[in-house]
Each structure stands twice: as structure tokens, then as C-alpha cells.
Amino acid sequence: EAGVAQSPRYKIIEKRQSVAFWCNPISGHATLYWYQQILGQGPKLLIQFQNNGVVDDSQLPKDRFSAERLKGVDSTLKIQPAKLEDSAVYLCASRPPGQSPYEQYFGPGTRLTVT
Amino acid sequence: GQNIDQPTEMTATEGAIVQINCTYQTSGFNGLFWYQQHAGEAPTFLSYNVLDGLEEKGRFSSFLSRSKGYSYLLLKELQMKDSASYLCAVLDSGYALNFGKGTSLLVTP
């Protein structure tokens, strides 16, 4: 079974530029998550999708971050404009529907450096 | 709000046993996870507890006490490859994972 795919793996941009990340979850996984992991910390949930609907985006900085999952499969996360404090690894995870223990499967992440 | 605490760093010797503690205060509880994360890699699932007690899986065991808001991960027969960050995460009432900051474990020869 193919895992969660993310691209790009690495991205370096200057502050105030825009950037987009892509995630393709495991086939059949209805729930998709985007996390931000700053160096030395645990992942922080940014947004949770159930199919193509948003379940939780309470921690998404909506003035600069946006995410979509138009067809309920792959998803994009965008930052516009980027700030220095956005430097982090952005992790995408997916979960199969209604299956305990509700284990999430993580992709390799995109490491963003804002200079 | 969510508050999940675990030690920042631990060091143990190869072949020994180490216990990593986690305490939590969260809005709602649907289970507690432990993930392992090697440097530069994605977290990988280790264990899940939703009822009180001990869950054993090979060299790794995880314990949960819901009344105390407490869990631990026990690693036996430590190997050098066990050097990694160990993340405690609580599944809240909305089925979102809330992670602690992670415990960096260094296994020495």
C-alpha cells in the first residue's frame, strides 16, 4: 500500500513570498490533516478535512494560510505571504474512515525555510 | 485548552529499560497515542491506549490512567536505533491529535 505522498520535500523562500505544498493521502482515507512542526516541538494541527469539508481549522492562521481539498482526495496548503516564523516542517496525515484506533499515517513532510 | 507534558530529553544505556512519562489535561479524551520520530522523518505509530491499563507490543509497552491524566511508554532491551523523539498525543473530543513537545531519547553504548 502506497503511503502518504507530499511534495516538495524541501523549499526555501524569502519572507513575503508565497508557497504551496501538496499532499496525496492513502487511497480510501477520508480524513486528511495538515500539521506544522517547528524544530524541537511536537506537530500542531492546522486543519482537518473530512472528504472535501473542513472539520477543524481553529488553529490555522487564516490571514496568511489557506488549504483546500476540492475533490476529497489530494490537498494543497498555501502560505501567502510567508513570515520567518513559518519556517517548519509541514506534515500531512490521513486516516481511514471509522477505524479504531484512529491511527493517523504521516507523510514525509515538507521542510520550509523562510529567509 | 490542551496541555500535554513530557520530559524534554532522556539518556539511557543500550540494553537497559527506559520509561517516558506523559501527563495531560485536554478537552475531551478519545485515546492516547505514542509516536516515534527519527530526526528528519515523519512520526510513526507505536501504541494506542483508550482504556486504563498496560498494552504490550514486543519491546514497547504503554500504560494509561485516565483518572490521573497519565501515561507512560516503556522501552525494554534498548537498541541504538531507538534513539529518536517520542511523541505523546491525545485524541480529543473532535478526534484531533494534540501532541506534546516530544521527548528526545539518546541511547548510548
mmCIF file with all atom_site columns, C-alpha atoms in Angstrom:
data_model
loop_
_atom_site.group_PDB
_atom_site.id
_atom_site.type_symbol
_atom_site.label_atom_id
_atom_site.label_alt_id
_atom_site.label_comp_id
_atom_site.label_asym_id
_atom_site.label_entity_id
_atom_site.label_seq_id
_atom_site.pdbx_PDB_ins_code
_atom_site.Cartn_x
_atom_site.Cartn_y
_atom_site.Cartn_z
_atom_site.occupancy
_atom_site.B_iso_or_equiv
_atom_site.pdbx_formal_charge
_atom_site.auth_seq_id
_atom_site.auth_comp_id
_atom_site.auth_asym_id
_atom_site.auth_atom_id
_atom_site.pdbx_PDB_model_num
ATOM 1   C CA . GLU A 1 1   ? 0.000   0.000  0.000  1.00 0.00 ? 1   GLU A CA 1
ATOM 2   C CA . ALA A 1 2   ? 1.449   3.363  -1.007 1.00 0.00 ? 2   ALA A CA 1
ATOM 3   C CA . GLY A 1 3   ? 1.924   5.839  1.817  1.00 0.00 ? 3   GLY A CA 1
ATOM 4   C CA . VAL A 1 4   ? 1.020   9.495  2.112  1.00 0.00 ? 4   VAL A CA 1
ATOM 5   C CA . ALA A 1 5   ? 2.837   11.468 -0.564 1.00 0.00 ? 5   ALA A CA 1
ATOM 6   C CA . GLN A 1 6   ? 3.966   15.059 -0.149 1.00 0.00 ? 6   GLN A CA 1
ATOM 7   C CA . SER A 1 7   ? 5.814   17.489 -2.359 1.00 0.00 ? 7   SER A CA 1
ATOM 8   C CA . PRO A 1 8   ? 8.072   19.292 -2.453 1.00 0.00 ? 8   PRO A CA 1
ATOM 9   C CA . ARG A 1 9   ? 10.279  17.776 0.243  1.00 0.00 ? 9   ARG A CA 1
ATOM 10  C CA . TYR A 1 10  ? 12.217  20.991 0.751  1.00 0.00 ? 10  TYR A CA 1
ATOM 11  C CA . LYS A 1 11  ? 11.501  24.628 -0.023 1.00 0.00 ? 11  LYS A CA 1
ATOM 12  C CA . ILE A 1 12  ? 13.448  27.802 0.650  1.00 0.00 ? 12  ILE A CA 1
ATOM 13  C CA . ILE A 1 13  ? 11.738  31.144 0.110  1.00 0.00 ? 13  ILE A CA 1
ATOM 14  C CA . GLU A 1 14  ? 12.184  34.733 1.189  1.00 0.00 ? 14  GLU A CA 1
ATOM 15  C CA . LYS A 1 15  ? 9.769   36.366 3.602  1.00 0.00 ? 15  LYS A CA 1
ATOM 16  C CA . ARG A 1 16  ? 6.686   37.864 1.994  1.00 0.00 ? 16  ARG A CA 1
ATOM 17  C CA . GLN A 1 17  ? 6.825   35.303 -0.835 1.00 0.00 ? 17  GLN A CA 1
ATOM 18  C CA . SER A 1 18  ? 4.126   32.694 -1.404 1.00 0.00 ? 18  SER A CA 1
ATOM 19  C CA . VAL A 1 19  ? 4.460   28.931 -1.238 1.00 0.00 ? 19  VAL A CA 1
ATOM 20  C CA . ALA A 1 20  ? 2.218   25.907 -1.755 1.00 0.00 ? 20  ALA A CA 1
ATOM 21  C CA . PHE A 1 21  ? 2.502   22.343 -0.547 1.00 0.00 ? 21  PHE A CA 1
ATOM 22  C CA . TRP A 1 22  ? 0.767   19.299 -1.959 1.00 0.00 ? 22  TRP A CA 1
ATOM 23  C CA . CYS A 1 23  ? -0.430  16.125 -0.263 1.00 0.00 ? 23  CYS A CA 1
ATOM 24  C CA . ASN A 1 24  ? -1.897  12.915 -1.669 1.00 0.00 ? 24  ASN A CA 1
ATOM 25  C CA . PRO A 1 25  ? -3.296  10.718 1.112  1.00 0.00 ? 25  PRO A CA 1
ATOM 26  C CA . ILE A 1 26  ? -3.523  6.947  1.176  1.00 0.00 ? 26  ILE A CA 1
ATOM 27  C CA . SER A 1 27  ? -6.279  5.736  -1.140 1.00 0.00 ? 27  SER A CA 1
ATOM 28  C CA . GLY A 1 28  ? -9.623  5.493  0.619  1.00 0.00 ? 28  GLY A CA 1
ATOM 29  C CA . HIS A 1 29  ? -8.626  7.652  3.566  1.00 0.00 ? 29  HIS A CA 1
ATOM 30  C CA . ALA A 1 30  ? -11.450 10.118 4.045  1.00 0.00 ? 30  ALA A CA 1
ATOM 31  C CA . THR A 1 31  ? -9.806  12.218 6.754  1.00 0.00 ? 31  THR A CA 1
ATOM 32  C CA . LEU A 1 32  ? -6.804  14.391 5.967  1.00 0.00 ? 32  LEU A CA 1
ATOM 33  C CA . TYR A 1 33  ? -4.762  16.565 8.331  1.00 0.00 ? 33  TYR A CA 1
ATOM 34  C CA . TRP A 1 34  ? -2.132  19.262 7.930  1.00 0.00 ? 34  TRP A CA 1
ATOM 35  C CA . TYR A 1 35  ? 0.293   19.804 10.808 1.00 0.00 ? 35  TYR A CA 1
ATOM 36  C CA . GLN A 1 36  ? 3.034   22.352 11.414 1.00 0.00 ? 36  GLN A CA 1
ATOM 37  C CA . GLN A 1 37  ? 6.075   21.081 13.303 1.00 0.00 ? 37  GLN A CA 1
ATOM 38  C CA . ILE A 1 38  ? 8.542   23.708 14.438 1.00 0.00 ? 38  ILE A CA 1
ATOM 39  C CA . LEU A 1 39  ? 12.014  22.417 15.290 1.00 0.00 ? 39  LEU A CA 1
ATOM 40  C CA . GLY A 1 40  ? 12.088  20.876 18.758 1.00 0.00 ? 40  GLY A CA 1
ATOM 41  C CA . GLN A 1 41  ? 8.333   20.760 19.157 1.00 0.00 ? 41  GLN A CA 1
ATOM 42  C CA . GLY A 1 42  ? 5.530   18.322 18.514 1.00 0.00 ? 42  GLY A CA 1
ATOM 43  C CA . PRO A 1 43  ? 3.272   18.672 15.479 1.00 0.00 ? 43  PRO A CA 1
ATOM 44  C CA . LYS A 1 44  ? 0.486   21.258 15.774 1.00 0.00 ? 44  LYS A CA 1
ATOM 45  C CA . LEU A 1 45  ? -2.755  20.655 13.899 1.00 0.00 ? 45  LEU A CA 1
ATOM 46  C CA . LEU A 1 46  ? -3.517  23.350 11.340 1.00 0.00 ? 46  LEU A CA 1
ATOM 47  C CA . ILE A 1 47  ? -6.566  21.932 9.595  1.00 0.00 ? 47  ILE A CA 1
ATOM 48  C CA . GLN A 1 48  ? -8.597  18.731 9.389  1.00 0.00 ? 48  GLN A CA 1
ATOM 49  C CA . PHE A 1 49  ? -10.687 17.681 6.378  1.00 0.00 ? 49  PHE A CA 1
ATOM 50  C CA . GLN A 1 50  ? -13.359 15.026 6.209  1.00 0.00 ? 50  GLN A CA 1
ATOM 51  C CA . ASN A 1 51  ? -13.675 14.248 2.493  1.00 0.00 ? 51  ASN A CA 1
ATOM 52  C CA . ASN A 1 52  ? -13.754 17.765 0.968  1.00 0.00 ? 52  ASN A CA 1
ATOM 53  C CA . GLY A 1 53  ? -15.222 19.519 4.008  1.00 0.00 ? 53  GLY A CA 1
ATOM 54  C CA . VAL A 1 54  ? -13.329 21.308 6.778  1.00 0.00 ? 54  VAL A CA 1
ATOM 55  C CA . VAL A 1 55  ? -13.850 19.765 10.217 1.00 0.00 ? 55  VAL A CA 1
ATOM 56  C CA . ASP A 1 56  ? -11.441 21.885 12.262 1.00 0.00 ? 56  ASP A CA 1
ATOM 57  C CA . ASP A 1 57  ? -9.382  24.901 11.210 1.00 0.00 ? 57  ASP A CA 1
ATOM 58  C CA . SER A 1 58  ? -9.335  26.673 14.558 1.00 0.00 ? 58  SER A CA 1
ATOM 59  C CA . GLN A 1 59  ? -5.511  26.836 14.657 1.00 0.00 ? 59  GLN A CA 1
ATOM 60  C CA . LEU A 1 60  ? -4.999  27.872 11.043 1.00 0.00 ? 60  LEU A CA 1
ATOM 61  C CA . PRO A 1 61  ? -3.717  31.474 10.734 1.00 0.00 ? 61  PRO A CA 1
ATOM 62  C CA . LYS A 1 62  ? -6.335  32.382 8.187  1.00 0.00 ? 62  LYS A CA 1
ATOM 63  C CA . ASP A 1 63  ? -4.853  35.773 7.365  1.00 0.00 ? 63  ASP A CA 1
ATOM 64  C CA . ARG A 1 64  ? -1.981  34.040 5.572  1.00 0.00 ? 64  ARG A CA 1
ATOM 65  C CA . PHE A 1 65  ? -2.688  30.299 5.423  1.00 0.00 ? 65  PHE A CA 1
ATOM 66  C CA . SER A 1 66  ? -5.272  28.574 3.269  1.00 0.00 ? 66  SER A CA 1
ATOM 67  C CA . ALA A 1 67  ? -5.974  24.951 2.423  1.00 0.00 ? 67  ALA A CA 1
ATOM 68  C CA . GLU A 1 68  ? -8.294  23.105 0.138  1.00 0.00 ? 68  GLU A CA 1
ATOM 69  C CA . ARG A 1 69  ? -9.292  19.574 -0.742 1.00 0.00 ? 69  ARG A CA 1
ATOM 70  C CA . LEU A 1 70  ? -11.619 20.176 -3.654 1.00 0.00 ? 70  LEU A CA 1
ATOM 71  C CA . LYS A 1 71  ? -12.297 16.613 -4.803 1.00 0.00 ? 71  LYS A CA 1
ATOM 72  C CA . GLY A 1 72  ? -11.920 14.968 -1.422 1.00 0.00 ? 72  GLY A CA 1
ATOM 73  C CA . VAL A 1 73  ? -8.632  13.324 -2.347 1.00 0.00 ? 73  VAL A CA 1
ATOM 74  C CA . ASP A 1 74  ? -5.426  15.364 -2.573 1.00 0.00 ? 74  ASP A CA 1
ATOM 75  C CA . SER A 1 75  ? -4.955  18.654 -0.792 1.00 0.00 ? 75  SER A CA 1
ATOM 76  C CA . THR A 1 76  ? -2.905  21.831 -1.023 1.00 0.00 ? 76  THR A CA 1
ATOM 77  C CA . LEU A 1 77  ? -1.753  24.125 1.760  1.00 0.00 ? 77  LEU A CA 1
ATOM 78  C CA . LYS A 1 78  ? -0.740  27.664 0.850  1.00 0.00 ? 78  LYS A CA 1
ATOM 79  C CA . ILE A 1 79  ? 1.058   30.408 2.733  1.00 0.00 ? 79  ILE A CA 1
ATOM 80  C CA . GLN A 1 80  ? 0.794   33.946 1.418  1.00 0.00 ? 80  GLN A CA 1
ATOM 81  C CA . PRO A 1 81  ? 2.778   35.951 2.429  1.00 0.00 ? 81  PRO A CA 1
ATOM 82  C CA . ALA A 1 82  ? 5.302   33.892 4.378  1.00 0.00 ? 82  ALA A CA 1
ATOM 83  C CA . LYS A 1 83  ? 6.927   35.091 7.587  1.00 0.00 ? 83  LYS A CA 1
ATOM 84  C CA . LEU A 1 84  ? 10.174  33.996 9.214  1.00 0.00 ? 84  LEU A CA 1
ATOM 85  C CA . GLU A 1 85  ? 8.242   32.164 11.939 1.00 0.00 ? 85  GLU A CA 1
ATOM 86  C CA . ASP A 1 86  ? 6.629   29.929 9.320  1.00 0.00 ? 86  ASP A CA 1
ATOM 87  C CA . SER A 1 87  ? 9.907   28.026 8.995  1.00 0.00 ? 87  SER A CA 1
ATOM 88  C CA . ALA A 1 88  ? 8.906   24.488 9.967  1.00 0.00 ? 88  ALA A CA 1
ATOM 89  C CA . VAL A 1 89  ? 8.127   21.036 8.643  1.00 0.00 ? 89  VAL A CA 1
ATOM 90  C CA . TYR A 1 90  ? 4.616   20.748 7.258  1.00 0.00 ? 90  TYR A CA 1
ATOM 91  C CA . LEU A 1 91  ? 3.258   17.264 7.748  1.00 0.00 ? 91  LEU A CA 1
ATOM 92  C CA . CYS A 1 92  ? 0.256   15.774 6.032  1.00 0.00 ? 92  CYS A CA 1
ATOM 93  C CA . ALA A 1 93  ? -1.515  12.783 7.571  1.00 0.00 ? 93  ALA A CA 1
ATOM 94  C CA . SER A 1 94  ? -4.528  10.693 6.659  1.00 0.00 ? 94  SER A CA 1
ATOM 95  C CA . ARG A 1 95  ? -6.787  8.253  8.448  1.00 0.00 ? 95  ARG A CA 1
ATOM 96  C CA . PRO A 1 96  ? -9.107  5.535  7.152  1.00 0.00 ? 96  PRO A CA 1
ATOM 97  C CA . PRO A 1 97  ? -12.825 6.035  7.817  1.00 0.00 ? 97  PRO A CA 1
ATOM 98  C CA . GLY A 1 98  ? -14.296 4.954  11.141 1.00 0.00 ? 98  GLY A CA 1
ATOM 99  C CA . GLN A 1 99  ? -11.472 2.640  12.134 1.00 0.00 ? 99  GLN A CA 1
ATOM 100 C CA . SER A 1 100 ? -10.230 2.387  15.694 1.00 0.00 ? 100 SER A CA 1
ATOM 101 C CA . PRO A 1 101 ? -7.603  3.090  16.879 1.00 0.00 ? 101 PRO A CA 1
ATOM 102 C CA . TYR A 1 102 ? -7.997  6.087  14.598 1.00 0.00 ? 102 TYR A CA 1
ATOM 103 C CA . GLU A 1 103 ? -4.345  5.822  13.716 1.00 0.00 ? 103 GLU A CA 1
ATOM 104 C CA . GLN A 1 104 ? -3.029  8.579  11.501 1.00 0.00 ? 104 GLN A CA 1
ATOM 105 C CA . TYR A 1 105 ? -0.475  7.844  8.799  1.00 0.00 ? 105 TYR A CA 1
ATOM 106 C CA . PHE A 1 106 ? 2.023   10.606 8.209  1.00 0.00 ? 106 PHE A CA 1
ATOM 107 C CA . GLY A 1 107 ? 3.748   11.667 5.028  1.00 0.00 ? 107 GLY A CA 1
ATOM 108 C CA . PRO A 1 108 ? 7.476   12.544 4.915  1.00 0.00 ? 108 PRO A CA 1
ATOM 109 C CA . GLY A 1 109 ? 6.770   16.256 5.302  1.00 0.00 ? 109 GLY A CA 1
ATOM 110 C CA . THR A 1 110 ? 7.859   19.418 3.530  1.00 0.00 ? 110 THR A CA 1
ATOM 111 C CA . ARG A 1 111 ? 10.656  21.331 5.219  1.00 0.00 ? 111 ARG A CA 1
ATOM 112 C CA . LEU A 1 112 ? 10.105  25.064 4.684  1.00 0.00 ? 112 LEU A CA 1
ATOM 113 C CA . THR A 1 113 ? 12.823  27.609 5.345  1.00 0.00 ? 113 THR A CA 1
ATOM 114 C CA . VAL A 1 114 ? 11.847  31.277 5.204  1.00 0.00 ? 114 VAL A CA 1
ATOM 115 C CA . THR A 1 115 ? 14.795  33.683 4.964  1.00 0.00 ? 115 THR A CA 1
ATOM 116 C CA . GLY B 2 1   ? -7.245  24.221 26.210 1.00 0.00 ? 1   GLY B CA 1
ATOM 117 C CA . GLN B 2 2   ? -4.854  21.355 25.760 1.00 0.00 ? 2   GLN B CA 1
ATOM 118 C CA . ASN B 2 3   ? -1.836  20.741 27.969 1.00 0.00 ? 3   ASN B CA 1
ATOM 119 C CA . ILE B 2 4   ? 0.402   17.749 27.364 1.00 0.00 ? 4   ILE B CA 1
ATOM 120 C CA . ASP B 2 5   ? 3.679   17.477 29.260 1.00 0.00 ? 5   ASP B CA 1
ATOM 121 C CA . GLN B 2 6   ? 6.602   15.135 28.776 1.00 0.00 ? 6   GLN B CA 1
ATOM 122 C CA . PRO B 2 7   ? 10.302  15.409 29.599 1.00 0.00 ? 7   PRO B CA 1
ATOM 123 C CA . THR B 2 8   ? 12.414  17.171 27.007 1.00 0.00 ? 8   THR B CA 1
ATOM 124 C CA . GLU B 2 9   ? 15.363  14.788 26.993 1.00 0.00 ? 9   GLU B CA 1
ATOM 125 C CA . MET B 2 10  ? 16.364  11.413 28.383 1.00 0.00 ? 10  MET B CA 1
ATOM 126 C CA . THR B 2 11  ? 19.501  9.305  28.105 1.00 0.00 ? 11  THR B CA 1
ATOM 127 C CA . ALA B 2 12  ? 19.732  5.551  28.633 1.00 0.00 ? 12  ALA B CA 1
ATOM 128 C CA . THR B 2 13  ? 22.192  2.771  28.010 1.00 0.00 ? 13  THR B CA 1
ATOM 129 C CA . GLU B 2 14  ? 21.916  0.116  25.326 1.00 0.00 ? 14  GLU B CA 1
ATOM 130 C CA . GLY B 2 15  ? 20.192  -2.978 26.729 1.00 0.00 ? 15  GLY B CA 1
ATOM 131 C CA . ALA B 2 16  ? 18.538  -1.084 29.563 1.00 0.00 ? 16  ALA B CA 1
ATOM 132 C CA . ILE B 2 17  ? 14.893  -0.156 30.207 1.00 0.00 ? 17  ILE B CA 1
ATOM 133 C CA . VAL B 2 18  ? 13.575  3.403  29.990 1.00 0.00 ? 18  VAL B CA 1
ATOM 134 C CA . GLN B 2 19  ? 10.195  4.876  30.919 1.00 0.00 ? 19  GLN B CA 1
ATOM 135 C CA . ILE B 2 20  ? 8.951   8.072  29.272 1.00 0.00 ? 20  ILE B CA 1
ATOM 136 C CA . ASN B 2 21  ? 6.129   9.768  31.156 1.00 0.00 ? 21  ASN B CA 1
ATOM 137 C CA . CYS B 2 22  ? 3.336   11.926 29.811 1.00 0.00 ? 22  CYS B CA 1
ATOM 138 C CA . THR B 2 23  ? 0.706   13.904 31.685 1.00 0.00 ? 23  THR B CA 1
ATOM 139 C CA . TYR B 2 24  ? -2.228  15.560 30.006 1.00 0.00 ? 24  TYR B CA 1
ATOM 140 C CA . GLN B 2 25  ? -5.166  17.886 30.522 1.00 0.00 ? 25  GLN B CA 1
ATOM 141 C CA . THR B 2 26  ? -7.363  18.064 27.453 1.00 0.00 ? 26  THR B CA 1
ATOM 142 C CA . SER B 2 27  ? -10.900 18.939 26.427 1.00 0.00 ? 27  SER B CA 1
ATOM 143 C CA . GLY B 2 28  ? -12.313 15.503 25.800 1.00 0.00 ? 28  GLY B CA 1
ATOM 144 C CA . PHE B 2 29  ? -10.477 12.212 25.520 1.00 0.00 ? 29  PHE B CA 1
ATOM 145 C CA . ASN B 2 30  ? -10.740 9.549  22.860 1.00 0.00 ? 30  ASN B CA 1
ATOM 146 C CA . GLY B 2 31  ? -7.442  7.833  23.442 1.00 0.00 ? 31  GLY B CA 1
ATOM 147 C CA . LEU B 2 32  ? -3.726  8.414  23.829 1.00 0.00 ? 32  LEU B CA 1
ATOM 148 C CA . PHE B 2 33  ? -1.083  7.669  21.236 1.00 0.00 ? 33  PHE B CA 1
ATOM 149 C CA . TRP B 2 34  ? 2.655   7.291  21.290 1.00 0.00 ? 34  TRP B CA 1
ATOM 150 C CA . TYR B 2 35  ? 4.585   8.031  18.115 1.00 0.00 ? 35  TYR B CA 1
ATOM 151 C CA . GLN B 2 36  ? 8.276   7.613  17.360 1.00 0.00 ? 36  GLN B CA 1
ATOM 152 C CA . GLN B 2 37  ? 10.024  10.195 15.211 1.00 0.00 ? 37  GLN B CA 1
ATOM 153 C CA . HIS B 2 38  ? 13.575  9.874  13.956 1.00 0.00 ? 38  HIS B CA 1
ATOM 154 C CA . ALA B 2 39  ? 15.341  13.083 13.015 1.00 0.00 ? 39  ALA B CA 1
ATOM 155 C CA . GLY B 2 40  ? 14.142  14.375 9.664  1.00 0.00 ? 40  GLY B CA 1
ATOM 156 C CA . GLU B 2 41  ? 11.457  11.728 9.328  1.00 0.00 ? 41  GLU B CA 1
ATOM 157 C CA . ALA B 2 42  ? 7.692   11.523 9.809  1.00 0.00 ? 42  ALA B CA 1
ATOM 158 C CA . PRO B 2 43  ? 6.189   10.246 13.057 1.00 0.00 ? 43  PRO B CA 1
ATOM 159 C CA . THR B 2 44  ? 5.380   6.540  13.082 1.00 0.00 ? 44  THR B CA 1
ATOM 160 C CA . PHE B 2 45  ? 2.711   4.914  15.229 1.00 0.00 ? 45  PHE B CA 1
ATOM 161 C CA . LEU B 2 46  ? 3.836   2.952  18.280 1.00 0.00 ? 46  LEU B CA 1
ATOM 162 C CA . SER B 2 47  ? 0.815   2.437  20.513 1.00 0.00 ? 47  SER B CA 1
ATOM 163 C CA . TYR B 2 48  ? -2.732  3.425  21.381 1.00 0.00 ? 48  TYR B CA 1
ATOM 164 C CA . ASN B 2 49  ? -4.483  3.300  24.754 1.00 0.00 ? 49  ASN B CA 1
ATOM 165 C CA . VAL B 2 50  ? -8.109  4.172  25.324 1.00 0.00 ? 50  VAL B CA 1
ATOM 166 C CA . LEU B 2 51  ? -8.793  2.099  28.451 1.00 0.00 ? 51  LEU B CA 1
ATOM 167 C CA . ASP B 2 52  ? -6.799  2.070  31.672 1.00 0.00 ? 52  ASP B CA 1
ATOM 168 C CA . GLY B 2 53  ? -4.012  -0.426 31.854 1.00 0.00 ? 53  GLY B CA 1
ATOM 169 C CA . LEU B 2 54  ? -0.967  -1.716 30.087 1.00 0.00 ? 54  LEU B CA 1
ATOM 170 C CA . GLU B 2 55  ? -0.699  -2.511 26.390 1.00 0.00 ? 55  GLU B CA 1
ATOM 171 C CA . GLU B 2 56  ? 2.328   -4.581 25.424 1.00 0.00 ? 56  GLU B CA 1
ATOM 172 C CA . LYS B 2 57  ? 3.776   -4.841 21.952 1.00 0.00 ? 57  LYS B CA 1
ATOM 173 C CA . GLY B 2 58  ? 7.140   -6.514 21.731 1.00 0.00 ? 58  GLY B CA 1
ATOM 174 C CA . ARG B 2 59  ? 9.827   -4.392 23.374 1.00 0.00 ? 59  ARG B CA 1
ATOM 175 C CA . PHE B 2 60  ? 7.430   -1.473 23.768 1.00 0.00 ? 60  PHE B CA 1
ATOM 176 C CA . SER B 2 61  ? 4.630   -1.142 26.318 1.00 0.00 ? 61  SER B CA 1
ATOM 177 C CA . SER B 2 62  ? 2.292   1.745  27.046 1.00 0.00 ? 62  SER B CA 1
ATOM 178 C CA . PHE B 2 63  ? 0.265   2.428  30.170 1.00 0.00 ? 63  PHE B CA 1
ATOM 179 C CA . LEU B 2 64  ? -2.719  4.697  30.727 1.00 0.00 ? 64  LEU B CA 1
ATOM 180 C CA . SER B 2 65  ? -4.501  6.029  33.797 1.00 0.00 ? 65  SER B CA 1
ATOM 181 C CA . ARG B 2 66  ? -7.398  8.231  32.704 1.00 0.00 ? 66  ARG B CA 1
ATOM 182 C CA . SER B 2 67  ? -8.275  9.319  36.243 1.00 0.00 ? 67  SER B CA 1
ATOM 183 C CA . LYS B 2 68  ? -4.731  10.638 36.735 1.00 0.00 ? 68  LYS B CA 1
ATOM 184 C CA . GLY B 2 69  ? -4.300  12.022 33.225 1.00 0.00 ? 69  GLY B CA 1
ATOM 185 C CA . TYR B 2 70  ? -1.112  9.998  32.965 1.00 0.00 ? 70  TYR B CA 1
ATOM 186 C CA . SER B 2 71  ? 0.581   7.675  30.548 1.00 0.00 ? 71  SER B CA 1
ATOM 187 C CA . TYR B 2 72  ? 3.996   6.176  30.095 1.00 0.00 ? 72  TYR B CA 1
ATOM 188 C CA . LEU B 2 73  ? 5.887   4.450  27.323 1.00 0.00 ? 73  LEU B CA 1
ATOM 189 C CA . LEU B 2 74  ? 8.230   1.684  28.425 1.00 0.00 ? 74  LEU B CA 1
ATOM 190 C CA . LEU B 2 75  ? 11.055  0.625  26.151 1.00 0.00 ? 75  LEU B CA 1
ATOM 191 C CA . LYS B 2 76  ? 12.896  -2.585 27.038 1.00 0.00 ? 76  LYS B CA 1
ATOM 192 C CA . GLU B 2 77  ? 16.199  -4.005 25.779 1.00 0.00 ? 77  GLU B CA 1
ATOM 193 C CA . LEU B 2 78  ? 17.146  -0.656 24.336 1.00 0.00 ? 78  LEU B CA 1
ATOM 194 C CA . GLN B 2 79  ? 18.901  -0.606 20.997 1.00 0.00 ? 79  GLN B CA 1
ATOM 195 C CA . MET B 2 80  ? 20.912  2.176  19.403 1.00 0.00 ? 80  MET B CA 1
ATOM 196 C CA . LYS B 2 81  ? 18.208  2.566  16.746 1.00 0.00 ? 81  LYS B CA 1
ATOM 197 C CA . ASP B 2 82  ? 15.743  3.531  19.498 1.00 0.00 ? 82  ASP B CA 1
ATOM 198 C CA . SER B 2 83  ? 17.444  6.934  19.668 1.00 0.00 ? 83  SER B CA 1
ATOM 199 C CA . ALA B 2 84  ? 14.627  9.192  18.496 1.00 0.00 ? 84  ALA B CA 1
ATOM 200 C CA . SER B 2 85  ? 11.975  11.609 19.669 1.00 0.00 ? 85  SER B CA 1
ATOM 201 C CA . TYR B 2 86  ? 8.924   10.045 21.339 1.00 0.00 ? 86  TYR B CA 1
ATOM 202 C CA . LEU B 2 87  ? 5.696   11.980 20.990 1.00 0.00 ? 87  LEU B CA 1
ATOM 203 C CA . CYS B 2 88  ? 2.730   11.647 23.335 1.00 0.00 ? 88  CYS B CA 1
ATOM 204 C CA . ALA B 2 89  ? -0.550  12.681 21.703 1.00 0.00 ? 89  ALA B CA 1
ATOM 205 C CA . VAL B 2 90  ? -4.126  12.822 22.958 1.00 0.00 ? 90  VAL B CA 1
ATOM 206 C CA . LEU B 2 91  ? -7.116  12.350 20.676 1.00 0.00 ? 91  LEU B CA 1
ATOM 207 C CA . ASP B 2 92  ? -9.619  14.964 21.767 1.00 0.00 ? 92  ASP B CA 1
ATOM 208 C CA . SER B 2 93  ? -13.397 15.089 21.538 1.00 0.00 ? 93  SER B CA 1
ATOM 209 C CA . GLY B 2 94  ? -13.159 16.186 17.884 1.00 0.00 ? 94  GLY B CA 1
ATOM 210 C CA . TYR B 2 95  ? -10.839 13.284 17.032 1.00 0.00 ? 95  TYR B CA 1
ATOM 211 C CA . ALA B 2 96  ? -7.935  15.666 16.517 1.00 0.00 ? 96  ALA B CA 1
ATOM 212 C CA . LEU B 2 97  ? -4.494  14.705 17.793 1.00 0.00 ? 97  LEU B CA 1
ATOM 213 C CA . ASN B 2 98  ? -2.898  17.061 20.304 1.00 0.00 ? 98  ASN B CA 1
ATOM 214 C CA . PHE B 2 99  ? 0.820   16.420 20.593 1.00 0.00 ? 99  PHE B CA 1
ATOM 215 C CA . GLY B 2 100 ? 3.248   17.080 23.386 1.00 0.00 ? 100 GLY B CA 1
ATOM 216 C CA . LYS B 2 101 ? 6.609   18.617 22.548 1.00 0.00 ? 101 LYS B CA 1
ATOM 217 C CA . GLY B 2 102 ? 8.275   15.228 22.431 1.00 0.00 ? 102 GLY B CA 1
ATOM 218 C CA . THR B 2 103 ? 10.981  13.519 24.448 1.00 0.00 ? 103 THR B CA 1
ATOM 219 C CA . SER B 2 104 ? 14.359  13.175 22.774 1.00 0.00 ? 104 SER B CA 1
ATOM 220 C CA . LEU B 2 105 ? 15.848  9.825  23.793 1.00 0.00 ? 105 LEU B CA 1
ATOM 221 C CA . LEU B 2 106 ? 19.549  9.170  23.378 1.00 0.00 ? 106 LEU B CA 1
ATOM 222 C CA . VAL B 2 107 ? 20.717  5.583  23.689 1.00 0.00 ? 107 VAL B CA 1
ATOM 223 C CA . THR B 2 108 ? 24.408  5.273  24.495 1.00 0.00 ? 108 THR B CA 1
ATOM 224 C CA . PRO B 2 109 ? 26.689  2.240  24.142 1.00 0.00 ? 109 PRO B CA 1
#
